[in-house]
PDB file of C-alpha atoms in Angstrom:
ATOM      1  CA  VAL A 938     -24.282  -3.009  18.204  1.00 30.00           C
ATOM      2  CA  PHE A 939     -26.076  -0.121  19.972  1.00 31.00           C
ATOM      3  CA  VAL A 940     -28.891  -2.603  20.497  1.00 31.00           C
ATOM      4  CA  ARG A 941     -28.492  -6.122  21.814  1.00 33.00           C
ATOM      5  CA  PHE A 942     -25.851  -7.804  19.719  1.00 33.00           C
ATOM      6  CA  HIS A 943     -26.105 -11.593  19.635  1.00 33.00           C
ATOM      7  CA  TYR A 944     -23.748 -12.267  16.770  1.00 33.00           C
ATOM      8  CA  ALA A 945     -19.999 -12.354  16.470  1.00 36.00           C
ATOM      9  CA  ILE A 946     -18.680 -10.178  13.643  1.00 36.00           C
ATOM     10  CA  SER A 947     -15.215 -11.148  12.449  1.00 39.00           C
ATOM     11  CA  PHE A 948     -13.423  -8.187  10.871  1.00 37.00           C
ATOM     12  CA  ARG A 949     -11.280  -9.824   8.216  1.00 37.00           C
ATOM     13  CA  GLU A 950      -9.973  -8.934   4.823  1.00 37.00           C
ATOM     14  CA  GLY A 951     -12.588  -9.050   2.104  1.00 37.00           C
ATOM     15  CA  TYR A 952     -15.546 -10.602   3.921  1.00 35.00           C
ATOM     16  CA  ILE A 953     -17.641 -10.791   7.055  1.00 36.00           C
ATOM     17  CA  ASN A 954     -17.956 -13.984   9.045  1.00 39.00           C
ATOM     18  CA  ILE A 955     -21.149 -14.085  11.069  1.00 37.00           C
ATOM     19  CA  GLU A 956     -21.737 -16.763  13.689  1.00 42.00           C
ATOM     20  CA  GLU A 957     -25.173 -16.936  15.222  1.00 40.00           C
ATOM     21  CA  THR A 958     -25.274 -17.555  18.943  1.00 44.00           C
ATOM     22  CA  PRO A 959     -27.640 -20.386  19.908  1.00 45.00           C
ATOM     23  CA  ARG A 960     -30.279 -18.413  21.800  1.00 46.00           C
ATOM     24  CA  LYS A 961     -30.918 -15.984  18.932  1.00 50.00           C
ATOM     25  CA  MET A 962     -30.659 -18.200  15.854  1.00 46.00           C
ATOM     26  CA  ALA A 963     -34.294 -17.476  14.998  1.00 44.00           C
ATOM     27  CA  ARG A 964     -33.570 -13.856  14.185  1.00 53.00           C
ATOM     28  CA  THR A 965     -33.082 -13.095  10.549  1.00 41.00           C
ATOM     29  CA  ARG A 966     -29.798 -11.724   9.308  1.00 46.00           C
ATOM     30  CA  MET A 967     -31.601  -8.798   7.766  1.00 45.00           C
ATOM     31  CA  ARG A 968     -32.781  -7.751  11.195  1.00 49.00           C
ATOM     32  CA  LEU A 969     -29.226  -7.949  12.503  1.00 44.00           C
ATOM     33  CA  PHE A 970     -27.815  -5.964   9.595  1.00 44.00           C
ATOM     34  CA  SER A 971     -30.372  -3.162   9.851  1.00 45.00           C
ATOM     35  CA  ARG A 972     -29.428  -2.607  13.496  1.00 50.00           C
ATOM     36  CA  LEU A 973     -25.708  -3.064  13.053  1.00 49.00           C
ATOM     37  CA  PHE A 974     -25.454  -0.616  10.159  1.00 48.00           C
ATOM     38  CA  MET A 975     -27.240   2.089  12.114  1.00 51.00           C
ATOM     39  CA  VAL A 976     -24.706   1.771  14.910  1.00 50.00           C
ATOM     40  CA  ILE A 977     -21.657   1.749  12.664  1.00 54.00           C
ATOM     41  CA  MET A 978     -22.937   4.786  10.824  1.00 50.00           C
ATOM     42  CA  CYS A 979     -23.535   6.640  14.087  1.00 51.00           C
ATOM     43  CA  ILE A 980     -19.780   6.489  14.512  1.00 50.00           C
ATOM     44  CA  LEU A 981     -18.895   7.064  10.870  1.00 52.00           C
ATOM     45  CA  VAL A 982     -21.133  10.029  10.180  1.00 46.00           C
ATOM     46  CA  SER A 983     -20.533  11.771  13.487  1.00 45.00           C
ATOM     47  CA  SER A 984     -16.744  11.542  13.343  1.00 46.00           C
ATOM     48  CA  SER A 985     -15.762  11.977   9.720  1.00 44.00           C
ATOM     49  CA  TYR A 986     -16.286  15.696   9.346  1.00 41.00           C
ATOM     50  CA  ILE A 987     -16.359  17.310  12.794  1.00 42.00           C
ATOM     51  CA  ASP A 988     -15.119  16.552  16.277  1.00 47.00           C
ATOM     52  CA  ALA A 989     -17.004  13.493  17.542  1.00 45.00           C
ATOM     53  CA  GLN A 990     -17.144  15.067  21.004  1.00 50.00           C
ATOM     54  CA  ALA A 991     -19.338  17.869  19.628  1.00 63.00           C
ATOM     55  CA  ARG A 992     -22.361  15.599  19.037  1.00 81.00           C
ATOM     56  CA  ASP A 993     -24.269  13.407  21.424  1.00 89.00           C
ATOM     57  CA  TRP A 994     -25.258   9.838  20.609  1.00 89.00           C
ATOM     58  CA  ASN A 995     -28.889  10.715  19.842  1.00 91.00           C
ATOM     59  CA  THR A 996     -27.823  13.240  17.223  1.00 94.00           C
ATOM     60  CA  ALA A 997     -25.399  10.728  15.756  1.00 89.00           C
ATOM     61  CA  ARG A 998     -28.143   8.096  15.586  1.00 87.00           C
ATOM     62  CA  THR A 999     -30.426  10.457  13.682  1.00 93.00           C
ATOM     63  CA  LEU A1000     -27.705  11.336  11.169  1.00 92.00           C
ATOM     64  CA  ALA A1001     -26.834   7.664  10.791  1.00 88.00           C
ATOM     65  CA  THR A1002     -30.452   6.699  10.139  1.00 91.00           C
ATOM     66  CA  ASN A1003     -30.748   9.342   7.434  1.00 93.00           C
ATOM     67  CA  PHE A1004     -27.568   8.120   5.773  1.00 92.00           C
ATOM     68  CA  VAL A1005     -28.276   4.391   5.966  1.00 92.00           C
ATOM     69  CA  THR A1006     -31.953   4.376   4.991  1.00 94.00           C
ATOM     70  CA  PRO A1007     -31.501   4.734   1.196  1.00 94.00           C
ATOM     71  CA  LEU A1008     -28.557   2.293   0.969  1.00 94.00           C
ATOM     72  CA  THR A1009     -28.871  -1.143  -0.611  1.00 94.00           C
ATOM     73  CA  GLN A1010     -28.028  -4.257   1.362  1.00 94.00           C
ATOM     74  CA  THR A1011     -24.770  -4.621  -0.580  1.00 91.00           C
ATOM     75  CA  GLN A1012     -23.763  -1.072   0.293  1.00 91.00           C
ATOM     76  CA  LYS A1013     -24.548  -1.702   3.942  1.00 91.00           C
ATOM     77  CA  LEU A1014     -22.428  -4.833   3.962  1.00 89.00           C
ATOM     78  CA  ASN A1015     -19.545  -2.922   2.419  1.00 86.00           C
ATOM     79  CA  LEU A1016     -19.607  -0.476   5.318  1.00 86.00           C
ATOM     80  CA  ILE A1017     -18.564  -3.128   7.831  1.00 85.00           C
ATOM     81  CA  ARG A1018     -16.056  -5.315   6.003  1.00 83.00           C
ATOM     82  CA  GLY A1019     -12.309  -4.957   5.764  1.00 82.00           C
ATOM     83  CA  ILE A1020     -10.899  -4.377   2.282  1.00 83.00           C
ATOM     84  CA  GLY A1021      -7.138  -4.076   2.725  1.00 76.00           C
ATOM     85  CA  CYS A1022      -4.200  -4.150   5.067  1.00 77.00           C
ATOM     86  CA  CYS A1023      -0.920  -2.671   6.056  1.00 71.00           C
ATOM     87  CA  LYS A1024      -0.051   0.220   3.719  1.00 75.00           C
ATOM     88  CA  LYS A1025      -1.316   3.123   5.782  1.00 82.00           C
ATOM     89  CA  CYS A1026      -4.101   1.318   7.609  1.00 88.00           C
ATOM     90  CA  ALA A1027      -4.167  -1.959   9.501  1.00 84.00           C
ATOM     91  CA  TYR A1028      -7.586  -2.246   7.868  1.00 85.00           C
ATOM     92  CA  GLN A1029      -9.936  -0.082   5.875  1.00 89.00           C
ATOM     93  CA  THR A1030     -13.665  -0.198   5.333  1.00 89.00           C
ATOM     94  CA  ALA A1031     -15.130   0.345   1.884  1.00 87.00           C
ATOM     95  CA  ALA A1032     -16.223   3.735   0.577  1.00 89.00           C
ATOM     96  CA  VAL A1033     -19.982   4.026   0.078  1.00 90.00           C
ATOM     97  CA  GLY A1034     -21.478   7.022  -1.693  1.00 86.00           C
ATOM     98  CA  SER A1035     -20.108  10.223  -0.187  1.00 85.00           C
ATOM     99  CA  PHE A1036     -18.610   8.348   2.750  1.00 89.00           C
ATOM    100  CA  PRO A1037     -14.907   7.563   2.109  1.00 89.00           C
ATOM    101  CA  GLY A1038     -14.629   4.611   4.499  1.00 90.00           C
ATOM    102  CA  LEU A1039     -12.649   4.276   7.709  1.00 92.00           C
ATOM    103  CA  CYS A1040      -8.922   3.788   8.213  1.00 94.00           C
ATOM    104  CA  LEU A1041      -7.967   1.852  11.384  1.00 95.00           C
ATOM    105  CA  GLU A1042      -4.349   1.675  12.557  1.00 94.00           C
ATOM    106  CA  ASP A1043      -2.153   0.470  15.425  1.00 92.00           C
ATOM    107  CA  GLY A1044      -1.094   1.100  17.984  1.00 86.00           C
ATOM    108  CA  PRO A1045      -1.081   2.121  21.649  1.00 88.00           C
ATOM    109  CA  LEU A1046       2.326   3.853  21.412  1.00 91.00           C
ATOM    110  CA  GLY A1047       1.793   5.608  18.089  1.00 92.00           C
ATOM    111  CA  LEU A1048       1.679   4.814  14.385  1.00 93.00           C
ATOM    112  CA  ARG A1049       3.122   1.436  13.525  1.00 87.00           C
ATOM    113  CA  VAL A1050       3.708   0.927   9.801  1.00 81.00           C
ATOM    114  CA  LEU A1051       4.511   4.461   8.599  1.00 87.00           C
ATOM    115  CA  ARG A1052       7.897   6.173   8.527  1.00 88.00           C
ATOM    116  CA  ASN A1053       8.863   9.458  10.148  1.00 92.00           C
ATOM    117  CA  VAL A1054       6.486   9.015  13.068  1.00 94.00           C
ATOM    118  CA  THR A1055       6.903   9.327  16.824  1.00 95.00           C
ATOM    119  CA  ALA A1056       7.575   6.495  19.264  1.00 94.00           C
ATOM    120  CA  PHE A1057       5.661   7.757  22.282  1.00 96.00           C
ATOM    121  CA  PRO A1058       6.379   6.733  25.896  1.00 96.00           C
ATOM    122  CA  SER A1059       4.973   3.335  26.779  1.00 96.00           C
ATOM    123  CA  GLY A1060       1.749   2.999  28.715  1.00 97.00           C
ATOM    124  CA  ILE A1061       3.497   1.634  31.797  1.00 96.00           C
ATOM    125  CA  ASN A1062       5.829   4.645  31.858  1.00 97.00           C
ATOM    126  CA  ALA A1063       2.934   7.063  31.400  1.00 97.00           C
ATOM    127  CA  ALA A1064       1.031   5.470  34.289  1.00 97.00           C
ATOM    128  CA  ALA A1065       4.137   5.616  36.496  1.00 97.00           C
ATOM    129  CA  THR A1066       3.974   9.412  36.412  1.00 97.00           C
ATOM    130  CA  TRP A1067       0.639   9.426  38.295  1.00 97.00           C
ATOM    131  CA  ASN A1068       0.052  12.664  36.411  1.00 98.00           C
ATOM    132  CA  ARG A1069      -3.373  13.076  34.816  1.00 98.00           C
ATOM    133  CA  SER A1070      -2.459  16.066  32.676  1.00 98.00           C
ATOM    134  CA  ALA A1071       0.680  14.376  31.336  1.00 98.00           C
ATOM    135  CA  ILE A1072      -1.296  11.269  30.386  1.00 98.00           C
ATOM    136  CA  TYR A1073      -3.949  13.421  28.718  1.00 98.00           C
ATOM    137  CA  GLU A1074      -1.306  15.291  26.716  1.00 98.00           C
ATOM    138  CA  ARG A1075       0.291  12.001  25.655  1.00 98.00           C
ATOM    139  CA  GLY A1076      -3.086  10.883  24.291  1.00 98.00           C
ATOM    140  CA  ARG A1077      -3.654  14.189  22.547  1.00 98.00           C
ATOM    141  CA  ALA A1078      -0.233  14.045  20.884  1.00 98.00           C
ATOM    142  CA  ILE A1079      -0.873  10.490  19.663  1.00 97.00           C
ATOM    143  CA  GLY A1080      -4.267  11.541  18.319  1.00 98.00           C
ATOM    144  CA  GLU A1081      -2.840  14.554  16.508  1.00 98.00           C
ATOM    145  CA  GLU A1082      -0.276  12.403  14.703  1.00 97.00           C
ATOM    146  CA  PHE A1083      -2.964   9.933  13.635  1.00 97.00           C
ATOM    147  CA  TYR A1084      -5.164  12.797  12.460  1.00 97.00           C
ATOM    148  CA  THR A1085      -2.438  14.404  10.354  1.00 95.00           C
ATOM    149  CA  ARG A1086      -1.895  11.073   8.586  1.00 94.00           C
ATOM    150  CA  GLY A1087      -5.578  10.715   7.725  1.00 94.00           C
ATOM    151  CA  ILE A1088      -6.306   7.841  10.116  1.00 95.00           C
ATOM    152  CA  ASN A1089      -9.777   7.697  11.671  1.00 96.00           C
ATOM    153  CA  VAL A1090      -9.453   4.997  14.342  1.00 97.00           C
ATOM    154  CA  HIS A1091      -6.549   4.637  16.767  1.00 97.00           C
ATOM    155  CA  LEU A1092      -6.342   0.969  17.822  1.00 96.00           C
ATOM    156  CA  GLY A1093      -5.603   1.737  21.430  1.00 96.00           C
ATOM    157  CA  PRO A1094      -5.167   2.235  24.283  1.00 97.00           C
ATOM    158  CA  TYR A1095      -4.129  -1.170  25.626  1.00 97.00           C
ATOM    159  CA  LEU A1096      -6.104  -1.909  28.802  1.00 97.00           C
ATOM    160  CA  ASN A1097      -5.073  -5.408  29.852  1.00 96.00           C
ATOM    161  CA  LEU A1098      -3.642  -5.598  33.349  1.00 95.00           C
ATOM    162  CA  ALA A1099      -0.305  -7.445  33.180  1.00 90.00           C
ATOM    163  CA  ARG A1100      -1.580 -10.235  35.413  1.00 89.00           C
ATOM    164  CA  PHE A1101       1.017 -12.555  33.883  1.00 87.00           C
ATOM    165  CA  PRO A1102       4.477 -11.108  34.670  1.00 87.00           C
ATOM    166  CA  GLY A1103       6.009 -12.577  31.521  1.00 88.00           C
ATOM    167  CA  GLY A1104       3.345 -11.167  29.198  1.00 88.00           C
ATOM    168  CA  GLY A1105       4.993  -9.869  26.045  1.00 90.00           C
ATOM    169  CA  ARG A1106       2.820  -6.751  25.813  1.00 93.00           C
ATOM    170  CA  ASN A1107       2.622  -5.689  29.455  1.00 93.00           C
ATOM    171  CA  TRP A1108       4.586  -2.518  28.739  1.00 94.00           C
ATOM    172  CA  GLU A1109       1.903  -1.278  26.325  1.00 95.00           C
ATOM    173  CA  GLY A1110      -0.693  -1.018  29.076  1.00 96.00           C
ATOM    174  CA  PHE A1111      -1.020   1.018  32.250  1.00 97.00           C
ATOM    175  CA  GLY A1112       0.083  -1.640  34.729  1.00 95.00           C
ATOM    176  CA  GLY A1113      -1.546  -4.156  37.021  1.00 94.00           C
ATOM    177  CA  ASP A1114      -3.588  -1.918  39.308  1.00 96.00           C
ATOM    178  CA  PRO A1115      -7.174  -1.570  38.042  1.00 97.00           C
ATOM    179  CA  TYR A1116      -7.729   1.878  39.560  1.00 97.00           C
ATOM    180  CA  LEU A1117      -4.514   3.379  38.167  1.00 98.00           C
ATOM    181  CA  ALA A1118      -5.111   1.736  34.794  1.00 98.00           C
ATOM    182  CA  GLY A1119      -8.675   3.056  34.754  1.00 98.00           C
ATOM    183  CA  GLU A1120      -7.704   6.638  35.504  1.00 98.00           C
ATOM    184  CA  ALA A1121      -4.901   6.565  32.935  1.00 98.00           C
ATOM    185  CA  THR A1122      -7.342   5.105  30.424  1.00 98.00           C
ATOM    186  CA  TYR A1123      -9.841   7.889  31.032  1.00 98.00           C
ATOM    187  CA  GLU A1124      -7.325  10.699  30.527  1.00 98.00           C
ATOM    188  CA  ASN A1125      -5.656   9.030  27.559  1.00 98.00           C
ATOM    189  CA  ILE A1126      -8.947   8.585  25.691  1.00 98.00           C
ATOM    190  CA  LEU A1127     -10.048  12.168  26.364  1.00 98.00           C
ATOM    191  CA  GLY A1128      -6.758  13.292  24.844  1.00 98.00           C
ATOM    192  CA  ILE A1129      -6.966  11.061  21.775  1.00 98.00           C
ATOM    193  CA  GLN A1130     -10.579  11.885  20.941  1.00 97.00           C
ATOM    194  CA  SER A1131     -10.063  15.616  21.377  1.00 97.00           C
ATOM    195  CA  THR A1132      -8.261  15.472  18.001  1.00 97.00           C
ATOM    196  CA  LYS A1133     -11.187  14.085  15.906  1.00 95.00           C
ATOM    197  CA  VAL A1134      -9.669  10.578  16.050  1.00 97.00           C
ATOM    198  CA  MET A1135     -11.674   7.667  17.473  1.00 97.00           C
ATOM    199  CA  ALA A1136     -10.048   5.464  20.105  1.00 98.00           C
ATOM    200  CA  SER A1137     -10.587   1.689  20.184  1.00 98.00           C
ATOM    201  CA  ALA A1138      -9.702   0.292  23.617  1.00 98.00           C
ATOM    202  CA  LYS A1139      -8.355  -3.259  23.668  1.00 97.00           C
ATOM    203  CA  HIS A1140      -8.646  -6.162  24.421  1.00 96.00           C
ATOM    204  CA  MET A1141     -11.976  -7.009  26.103  1.00 97.00           C
ATOM    205  CA  VAL A1142     -11.091  -9.011  28.182  1.00 96.00           C
ATOM    206  CA  GLY A1143      -8.516 -11.321  29.830  1.00 94.00           C
ATOM    207  CA  ASN A1144      -5.852 -11.115  27.099  1.00 93.00           C
ATOM    208  CA  GLU A1145      -3.052 -11.326  29.635  1.00 92.00           C
ATOM    209  CA  GLN A1146      -0.420 -13.328  27.748  1.00 90.00           C
ATOM    210  CA  GLN A1147       0.860 -13.848  24.221  1.00 89.00           C
ATOM    211  CA  ASN A1148       1.536 -17.576  24.490  1.00 90.00           C
ATOM    212  CA  TYR A1149      -1.457 -19.553  23.197  1.00 90.00           C
ATOM    213  CA  GLN A1150      -3.509 -16.370  22.965  1.00 89.00           C
ATOM    214  CA  TYR A1151      -5.679 -17.857  20.195  1.00 91.00           C
ATOM    215  CA  THR A1152      -6.655 -20.884  22.258  1.00 91.00           C
ATOM    216  CA  ALA A1153      -6.067 -20.116  25.946  1.00 93.00           C
ATOM    217  CA  SER A1154      -9.048 -19.540  28.231  1.00 95.00           C
ATOM    218  CA  SER A1155      -9.034 -16.994  31.063  1.00 94.00           C
ATOM    219  CA  SER A1156     -11.197 -18.155  33.963  1.00 95.00           C
ATOM    220  CA  ILE A1157     -12.792 -15.024  35.428  1.00 97.00           C
ATOM    221  CA  ASP A1158     -15.950 -14.820  37.543  1.00 97.00           C
ATOM    222  CA  ASP A1159     -18.493 -12.016  37.253  1.00 97.00           C
ATOM    223  CA  ARG A1160     -17.294 -10.026  40.255  1.00 97.00           C
ATOM    224  CA  THR A1161     -13.678 -10.161  39.087  1.00 97.00           C
ATOM    225  CA  VAL A1162     -14.657  -9.017  35.601  1.00 97.00           C
ATOM    226  CA  HIS A1163     -16.378  -5.951  37.052  1.00 97.00           C
ATOM    227  CA  GLU A1164     -13.906  -5.095  39.807  1.00 96.00           C
ATOM    228  CA  VAL A1165     -10.611  -5.950  38.103  1.00 97.00           C
ATOM    229  CA  TYR A1166     -10.305  -6.809  34.413  1.00 97.00           C
ATOM    230  CA  GLY A1167     -13.293  -4.838  33.179  1.00 98.00           C
ATOM    231  CA  TRP A1168     -12.710  -1.731  35.285  1.00 98.00           C
ATOM    232  CA  PRO A1169     -10.444   0.093  32.778  1.00 98.00           C
ATOM    233  CA  PHE A1170     -13.044  -0.602  30.067  1.00 98.00           C
ATOM    234  CA  LEU A1171     -15.746   0.959  32.221  1.00 98.00           C
ATOM    235  CA  ARG A1172     -13.598   4.071  32.563  1.00 98.00           C
ATOM    236  CA  ALA A1173     -13.115   4.026  28.789  1.00 98.00           C
ATOM    237  CA  VAL A1174     -16.884   4.058  28.318  1.00 98.00           C
ATOM    238  CA  GLN A1175     -17.196   6.888  30.829  1.00 98.00           C
ATOM    239  CA  ALA A1176     -14.697   8.821  28.688  1.00 97.00           C
ATOM    240  CA  ASN A1177     -17.161   8.398  25.784  1.00 96.00           C
ATOM    241  CA  ILE A1178     -14.940   6.066  23.791  1.00 97.00           C
ATOM    242  CA  SER A1179     -16.021   5.336  20.227  1.00 96.00           C
ATOM    243  CA  SER A1180     -14.947   1.687  19.944  1.00 97.00           C
ATOM    244  CA  ILE A1181     -13.849  -1.358  21.927  1.00 98.00           C
ATOM    245  CA  MET A1182     -11.898  -4.314  20.555  1.00 97.00           C
ATOM    246  CA  CYS A1183     -12.765  -7.773  21.851  1.00 97.00           C
ATOM    247  CA  SER A1184      -9.878 -10.143  22.507  1.00 96.00           C
ATOM    248  CA  LEU A1185      -8.543 -13.221  20.731  1.00 95.00           C
ATOM    249  CA  ASN A1186      -8.593 -15.499  23.763  1.00 95.00           C
ATOM    250  CA  ARG A1187     -11.438 -17.397  25.348  1.00 96.00           C
ATOM    251  CA  VAL A1188     -13.043 -16.323  28.594  1.00 97.00           C
ATOM    252  CA  ASN A1189     -14.475 -19.178  30.635  1.00 97.00           C
ATOM    253  CA  ASN A1190     -14.002 -21.437  27.569  1.00 96.00           C
ATOM    254  CA  GLN A1191     -15.983 -19.171  25.208  1.00 96.00           C
ATOM    255  CA  TYR A1192     -14.295 -16.913  22.676  1.00 96.00           C
ATOM    256  CA  ALA A1193     -14.455 -13.335  23.942  1.00 97.00           C
ATOM    257  CA  CYS A1194     -15.611 -12.005  20.563  1.00 96.00           C
ATOM    258  CA  GLY A1195     -18.531 -14.444  20.635  1.00 95.00           C
ATOM    259  CA  SER A1196     -19.519 -13.854  24.243  1.00 97.00           C
ATOM    260  CA  SER A1197     -22.966 -12.339  24.737  1.00 97.00           C
ATOM    261  CA  TYR A1198     -22.117 -12.013  28.429  1.00 97.00           C
ATOM    262  CA  LEU A1199     -19.116  -9.761  27.747  1.00 98.00           C
ATOM    263  CA  LEU A1200     -20.387  -7.811  24.746  1.00 97.00           C
ATOM    264  CA  ASN A1201     -24.057  -7.466  25.684  1.00 97.00           C
ATOM    265  CA  THR A1202     -24.470  -7.941  29.420  1.00 98.00           C
ATOM    266  CA  VAL A1203     -21.287  -6.224  30.584  1.00 98.00           C
ATOM    267  CA  LEU A1204     -20.548  -3.675  27.849  1.00 98.00           C
ATOM    268  CA  ARG A1205     -24.053  -2.748  26.704  1.00 96.00           C
ATOM    269  CA  ASP A1206     -26.280  -3.349  29.716  1.00 97.00           C
ATOM    270  CA  HIS A1207     -23.969  -2.659  32.656  1.00 98.00           C
ATOM    271  CA  TYR A1208     -21.491  -0.147  31.187  1.00 98.00           C
ATOM    272  CA  LYS A1209     -23.994   1.474  28.758  1.00 97.00           C
ATOM    273  CA  PHE A1210     -21.444   1.426  25.926  1.00 97.00           C
ATOM    274  CA  GLN A1211     -22.866   3.027  22.763  1.00 93.00           C
ATOM    275  CA  GLY A1212     -20.011   2.705  20.277  1.00 93.00           C
ATOM    276  CA  PHE A1213     -18.980  -0.105  17.947  1.00 92.00           C
ATOM    277  CA  ILE A1214     -17.148  -3.350  18.650  1.00 94.00           C
ATOM    278  CA  VAL A1215     -14.378  -4.652  16.424  1.00 94.00           C
ATOM    279  CA  SER A1216     -12.773  -8.064  16.729  1.00 91.00           C
ATOM    280  CA  ASP A1217      -9.031  -8.485  17.082  1.00 92.00           C
ATOM    281  CA  TRP A1218      -7.169  -9.492  13.944  1.00 86.00           C
ATOM    282  CA  ASN A1219      -6.596 -13.047  12.638  1.00 77.00           C
TER     283      ASN A1219
END
């Protein structure tokens, strides 16, 4: 992922589904895996034991290379596949050697499946305060609760822009104004990741309604991606976010999680994103 990423990785229970994009079918899977594992481990190694903010990406890459080099191909594959769902974690990755695996959990307003947890104010209410410090503290409080429950990756914040008024999840996000949503995103992520928890901003991009979300296509030109729908994701990258989740829907008739334009050109080349990408569920 750090490098050009021309494959779609489906994060599903028990296996990886890899679809080769047409222009890079000649590359071997081994070459893909060797690059992908280095990126994943940059996140895993740098965040498991100390605050991820305390290390830069170059240091993380060096640590990741040292960890990954002696692993077998099977061990590397186990690092990036889901192995279970819905007890404490929406998904887990397998333990390999001294690394215990990652626990990923919803959601943007706090922990979803556990009892005795906090229901935090919704994203739209947080944004309505126009208060940077309050939004930061909301993120920090969410991160602290995830951290105390042993969860590594917070599947949030929700960055879609409520462009469809009847969208069932509009309240999770920071509203329809790209600038306000971007600034709220920035503060929220700084707060979350100050607690040693990784944030995973979602959903990149155009996931603006729940109806037909698995099949609908959002028609968005390049300028609109950069100036409107992608703007909160740019601010997420500028906040040094660890992960971004690609969306279930299609964008311009191509599935977002299989779009080299979105994941390589926009995220990697234009935004300089250095973390890992995870697909949405199902």
